[in-house]
Amino acid sequence: MPLPPSTVSRSLLHTRTYQAQAFEREDGLLDIEAEIMDVKDYDFPSKMSESGVHNAGDPVHHMLMRVTIDKNYVIQDVVATYGAAPYRQHCTGIADAYRQLIGLSLVKGFKRSVREIMSRTSGCTHMTELTDILPTVAIQSMVKEARSTKQAAESNESQQRPFQIDGCHALRSSGEVVKMFYPKWYEAAEHTEVVPE
């Protein structure tokens, strides 16, 4: 459902977009390609532009990253690049530093690890922010693999609790979704009786 229309007249100033795609590779690995783009809806002065003006609609930030991961969500390769950066080569010179993410797990403390490795002057604010979407994109991309693994596990009567339970409000262990789709792992909510004073 879309947001309700604004009741106040307004003018667009800024648009940030994220895009991510995942690709299954023939070698069994997975590529996730992600990008972030910032666009202003007005011209503004820029010492980095030959004309001295950054034109409305031209990207201010455009960062792209490809991470290659294995079936255990461990990063095997990273390529970072820039389509646009406000300080050009002064920004883009940090791209290769993101190869330091190789070996990290996207599902075990990834965001904290990235902030430790690429903090402040060791990285690019926007490229680092782009990495925030990688874990959930990876998990969504492995659904096909997870379903076949789940079917195999169910046939072997696996005792492993599905990782997504208690990962969000809808999938809380005491909720209707878990009760319906994962009844074995459903836990009725404890009701605290209120005793009047």
mmCIF file of C-alpha atoms in Angstrom:
data_model
loop_
_atom_site.group_PDB
_atom_site.id
_atom_site.type_symbol
_atom_site.label_atom_id
_atom_site.label_comp_id
_atom_site.label_asym_id
_atom_site.label_seq_id
_atom_site.Cartn_x
_atom_site.Cartn_y
_atom_site.Cartn_z
ATOM 1 C CA MET A 1 0.000 0.000 0.000
ATOM 2 C CA PRO A 2 1.488 3.407 -0.957
ATOM 3 C CA LEU A 3 1.928 6.255 1.478
ATOM 4 C CA PRO A 4 -1.036 8.623 1.607
ATOM 5 C CA PRO A 5 -0.501 11.795 -0.436
ATOM 6 C CA SER A 6 0.992 14.747 1.394
ATOM 7 C CA THR A 7 -1.515 17.358 2.507
ATOM 8 C CA VAL A 8 1.111 20.108 2.140
ATOM 9 C CA SER A 9 2.642 21.398 -1.109
ATOM 10 C CA ARG A 10 6.306 20.382 -1.383
ATOM 11 C CA SER A 11 9.302 20.225 -3.759
ATOM 12 C CA LEU A 12 11.585 17.240 -4.313
ATOM 13 C CA LEU A 13 15.125 17.850 -3.043
ATOM 14 C CA HIS A 14 16.922 14.516 -2.955
ATOM 15 C CA THR A 15 16.475 10.942 -4.158
ATOM 16 C CA ARG A 16 18.481 8.006 -2.858
ATOM 17 C CA THR A 17 18.041 4.643 -4.537
ATOM 18 C CA TYR A 18 19.411 1.235 -3.731
ATOM 19 C CA GLN A 19 19.412 -1.698 -6.082
ATOM 20 C CA ALA A 20 20.699 -5.202 -5.558
ATOM 21 C CA GLN A 21 20.682 -8.329 -7.679
ATOM 22 C CA ALA A 22 21.941 -11.816 -6.955
ATOM 23 C CA PHE A 23 23.295 -14.237 -9.531
ATOM 24 C CA GLU A 24 23.837 -17.964 -9.198
ATOM 25 C CA ARG A 25 27.187 -18.833 -10.760
ATOM 26 C CA GLU A 26 28.009 -22.033 -12.589
ATOM 27 C CA ASP A 27 30.879 -22.664 -10.129
ATOM 28 C CA GLY A 28 28.398 -22.929 -7.228
ATOM 29 C CA LEU A 29 29.121 -19.486 -5.800
ATOM 30 C CA LEU A 30 26.753 -16.514 -5.687
ATOM 31 C CA ASP A 31 27.393 -12.947 -6.882
ATOM 32 C CA ILE A 32 25.537 -10.084 -5.247
ATOM 33 C CA GLU A 33 25.722 -6.792 -7.114
ATOM 34 C CA ALA A 34 24.555 -3.721 -5.222
ATOM 35 C CA GLU A 35 24.481 -0.013 -5.910
ATOM 36 C CA ILE A 36 23.568 3.208 -4.160
ATOM 37 C CA MET A 37 22.801 6.460 -5.966
ATOM 38 C CA ASP A 38 22.088 9.976 -4.686
ATOM 39 C CA VAL A 39 20.585 12.596 -6.992
ATOM 40 C CA LYS A 40 19.711 16.209 -6.172
ATOM 41 C CA ASP A 41 16.757 17.893 -7.814
ATOM 42 C CA TYR A 42 18.502 21.265 -8.025
ATOM 43 C CA ASP A 43 21.775 22.707 -9.328
ATOM 44 C CA PHE A 44 24.449 23.547 -6.775
ATOM 45 C CA PRO A 45 27.990 24.995 -6.866
ATOM 46 C CA SER A 46 30.800 22.464 -7.267
ATOM 47 C CA LYS A 47 34.540 23.145 -7.357
ATOM 48 C CA MET A 48 35.017 19.652 -8.841
ATOM 49 C CA SER A 49 32.935 20.474 -11.926
ATOM 50 C CA GLU A 50 34.523 22.201 -14.934
ATOM 51 C CA SER A 51 31.465 24.447 -15.201
ATOM 52 C CA GLY A 52 31.483 25.147 -11.458
ATOM 53 C CA VAL A 53 27.959 23.732 -11.180
ATOM 54 C CA HIS A 54 26.682 20.256 -10.357
ATOM 55 C CA ASN A 55 23.548 19.891 -12.456
ATOM 56 C CA ALA A 56 20.229 18.683 -11.076
ATOM 57 C CA GLY A 57 19.640 15.039 -11.962
ATOM 58 C CA ASP A 58 23.330 14.120 -12.251
ATOM 59 C CA PRO A 59 24.353 11.591 -9.585
ATOM 60 C CA VAL A 60 26.285 13.026 -6.661
ATOM 61 C CA HIS A 61 27.071 9.552 -5.327
ATOM 62 C CA HIS A 62 26.967 6.354 -7.358
ATOM 63 C CA MET A 63 28.753 3.461 -5.696
ATOM 64 C CA LEU A 64 28.660 -0.145 -6.934
ATOM 65 C CA MET A 65 29.865 -3.350 -5.312
ATOM 66 C CA ARG A 66 29.965 -7.005 -6.233
ATOM 67 C CA VAL A 67 30.565 -9.596 -3.524
ATOM 68 C CA THR A 68 31.007 -13.250 -4.329
ATOM 69 C CA ILE A 69 29.921 -15.584 -1.544
ATOM 70 C CA ASP A 70 29.852 -19.318 -0.950
ATOM 71 C CA LYS A 71 26.921 -21.390 0.349
ATOM 72 C CA ASN A 72 27.966 -20.547 3.920
ATOM 73 C CA TYR A 73 27.644 -16.780 3.234
ATOM 74 C CA VAL A 74 31.415 -16.259 3.437
ATOM 75 C CA ILE A 75 32.796 -13.584 1.099
ATOM 76 C CA GLN A 76 35.197 -14.999 -1.493
ATOM 77 C CA ASP A 77 35.751 -11.849 -3.561
ATOM 78 C CA VAL A 78 34.867 -8.142 -3.579
ATOM 79 C CA VAL A 79 34.905 -5.584 -6.377
ATOM 80 C CA ALA A 80 34.004 -1.974 -5.554
ATOM 81 C CA THR A 81 33.739 0.827 -8.096
ATOM 82 C CA TYR A 82 32.333 4.305 -8.588
ATOM 83 C CA GLY A 83 30.020 5.749 -11.212
ATOM 84 C CA ALA A 84 30.094 9.173 -9.524
ATOM 85 C CA ALA A 85 31.718 10.633 -6.426
ATOM 86 C CA PRO A 86 31.703 14.238 -5.184
ATOM 87 C CA TYR A 87 35.502 14.449 -4.889
ATOM 88 C CA ARG A 88 36.285 12.170 -7.834
ATOM 89 C CA GLN A 89 39.666 10.390 -7.498
ATOM 90 C CA HIS A 90 39.939 11.500 -3.868
ATOM 91 C CA CYS A 91 36.870 9.348 -3.179
ATOM 92 C CA THR A 92 37.443 6.551 -5.676
ATOM 93 C CA GLY A 93 40.970 5.809 -4.480
ATOM 94 C CA ILE A 94 39.552 3.792 -1.565
ATOM 95 C CA ALA A 95 37.726 1.219 -3.739
ATOM 96 C CA ASP A 96 40.357 -1.541 -3.492
ATOM 97 C CA ALA A 97 40.384 -1.289 0.313
ATOM 98 C CA TYR A 98 37.004 -3.053 0.312
ATOM 99 C CA ARG A 99 38.797 -6.271 -0.640
ATOM 100 C CA GLN A 100 39.559 -6.450 3.098
ATOM 101 C CA LEU A 101 36.006 -7.793 3.473
ATOM 102 C CA ILE A 102 37.064 -11.087 1.853
ATOM 103 C CA GLY A 103 36.711 -13.865 4.426
ATOM 104 C CA LEU A 104 33.923 -12.189 6.421
ATOM 105 C CA SER A 105 30.608 -13.962 6.945
ATOM 106 C CA LEU A 106 27.552 -11.992 5.849
ATOM 107 C CA VAL A 107 25.500 -13.590 8.639
ATOM 108 C CA LYS A 108 27.867 -13.478 11.620
ATOM 109 C CA GLY A 109 28.597 -9.975 12.892
ATOM 110 C CA PHE A 110 29.080 -8.601 9.379
ATOM 111 C CA LYS A 111 27.954 -5.001 9.926
ATOM 112 C CA ARG A 112 30.044 -4.646 13.073
ATOM 113 C CA SER A 113 33.100 -6.129 11.315
ATOM 114 C CA VAL A 114 32.723 -3.802 8.329
ATOM 115 C CA ARG A 115 32.532 -0.781 10.667
ATOM 116 C CA GLU A 116 35.711 -1.934 12.422
ATOM 117 C CA ILE A 117 37.656 -2.467 9.174
ATOM 118 C CA MET A 118 36.322 0.435 7.114
ATOM 119 C CA SER A 119 35.698 3.011 9.848
ATOM 120 C CA ARG A 120 36.049 6.739 9.264
ATOM 121 C CA THR A 121 39.089 7.542 7.082
ATOM 122 C CA SER A 122 39.707 3.853 6.325
ATOM 123 C CA GLY A 123 36.667 3.757 4.033
ATOM 124 C CA CYS A 124 33.981 5.624 2.134
ATOM 125 C CA THR A 125 30.821 6.526 4.060
ATOM 126 C CA HIS A 126 28.499 5.675 1.170
ATOM 127 C CA MET A 127 30.292 2.499 0.027
ATOM 128 C CA THR A 128 30.265 1.264 3.612
ATOM 129 C CA GLU A 129 26.575 2.101 3.910
ATOM 130 C CA LEU A 130 25.972 0.072 0.740
ATOM 131 C CA THR A 131 27.359 -3.025 2.470
ATOM 132 C CA ASP A 132 24.476 -2.863 4.990
ATOM 133 C CA ILE A 133 22.032 -4.382 2.489
ATOM 134 C CA LEU A 134 24.236 -7.355 1.570
ATOM 135 C CA PRO A 135 23.258 -9.777 4.388
ATOM 136 C CA THR A 136 19.510 -9.684 3.774
ATOM 137 C CA VAL A 137 19.978 -9.822 -0.008
ATOM 138 C CA ALA A 138 22.188 -12.888 0.446
ATOM 139 C CA ILE A 139 19.627 -14.594 2.677
ATOM 140 C CA GLN A 140 16.812 -13.851 0.214
ATOM 141 C CA SER A 141 18.989 -15.168 -2.605
ATOM 142 C CA MET A 142 19.611 -18.460 -0.836
ATOM 143 C CA VAL A 143 15.877 -19.208 -0.434
ATOM 144 C CA LYS A 144 15.983 -21.667 -3.328
ATOM 145 C CA GLU A 145 18.915 -23.474 -1.710
ATOM 146 C CA ALA A 146 17.282 -23.280 1.733
ATOM 147 C CA ARG A 147 14.048 -24.817 0.458
ATOM 148 C CA SER A 148 15.806 -27.829 -1.005
ATOM 149 C CA THR A 149 17.883 -28.142 2.179
ATOM 150 C CA LYS A 150 14.693 -27.847 4.265
ATOM 151 C CA GLN A 151 12.992 -30.585 2.272
ATOM 152 C CA ALA A 152 16.015 -32.855 2.724
ATOM 153 C CA ALA A 153 16.131 -32.027 6.435
ATOM 154 C CA GLU A 154 12.418 -32.698 6.874
ATOM 155 C CA SER A 155 12.801 -36.061 5.219
ATOM 156 C CA ASN A 156 15.586 -36.807 7.736
ATOM 157 C CA GLU A 157 13.476 -35.439 10.592
ATOM 158 C CA SER A 158 16.015 -32.727 11.356
ATOM 159 C CA GLN A 159 15.942 -31.223 14.837
ATOM 160 C CA GLN A 160 17.486 -27.898 13.747
ATOM 161 C CA ARG A 161 15.364 -24.828 14.472
ATOM 162 C CA PRO A 162 14.859 -22.628 11.363
ATOM 163 C CA PHE A 163 17.180 -19.613 11.609
ATOM 164 C CA GLN A 164 14.489 -17.081 10.692
ATOM 165 C CA ILE A 165 12.376 -17.752 13.788
ATOM 166 C CA ASP A 166 12.557 -14.775 16.167
ATOM 167 C CA GLY A 167 14.367 -12.769 13.477
ATOM 168 C CA CYS A 168 11.486 -10.310 13.110
ATOM 169 C CA HIS A 169 8.061 -9.466 14.519
ATOM 170 C CA ALA A 170 6.098 -11.644 12.066
ATOM 171 C CA LEU A 171 8.320 -14.666 12.722
ATOM 172 C CA ARG A 172 8.352 -14.464 16.522
ATOM 173 C CA SER A 173 8.182 -17.921 18.093
ATOM 174 C CA SER A 174 4.894 -17.036 19.824
ATOM 175 C CA GLY A 175 3.243 -15.663 16.670
ATOM 176 C CA GLU A 176 0.634 -16.987 14.269
ATOM 177 C CA VAL A 177 3.073 -17.370 11.348
ATOM 178 C CA VAL A 178 5.312 -19.744 13.312
ATOM 179 C CA LYS A 179 2.247 -21.546 14.689
ATOM 180 C CA MET A 180 0.978 -22.063 11.122
ATOM 181 C CA PHE A 181 4.191 -22.812 9.197
ATOM 182 C CA TYR A 182 6.597 -24.064 11.889
ATOM 183 C CA PRO A 183 4.309 -25.646 14.510
ATOM 184 C CA LYS A 184 7.121 -27.726 15.980
ATOM 185 C CA TRP A 185 8.879 -24.496 17.005
ATOM 186 C CA TYR A 186 5.816 -22.565 18.161
ATOM 187 C CA GLU A 187 5.956 -21.346 21.763
ATOM 188 C CA ALA A 188 2.768 -19.910 23.218
ATOM 189 C CA ALA A 189 3.280 -16.483 24.736
ATOM 190 C CA GLU A 190 3.331 -16.379 28.492
ATOM 191 C CA HIS A 191 0.435 -14.327 29.798
ATOM 192 C CA THR A 192 1.131 -12.440 32.970
ATOM 193 C CA GLU A 193 -1.937 -12.278 35.160
ATOM 194 C CA VAL A 194 -2.576 -8.799 36.501
ATOM 195 C CA VAL A 195 -3.744 -8.931 40.105
ATOM 196 C CA PRO A 196 -5.788 -5.872 41.116
ATOM 197 C CA GLU A 197 -4.451 -4.038 44.168
#
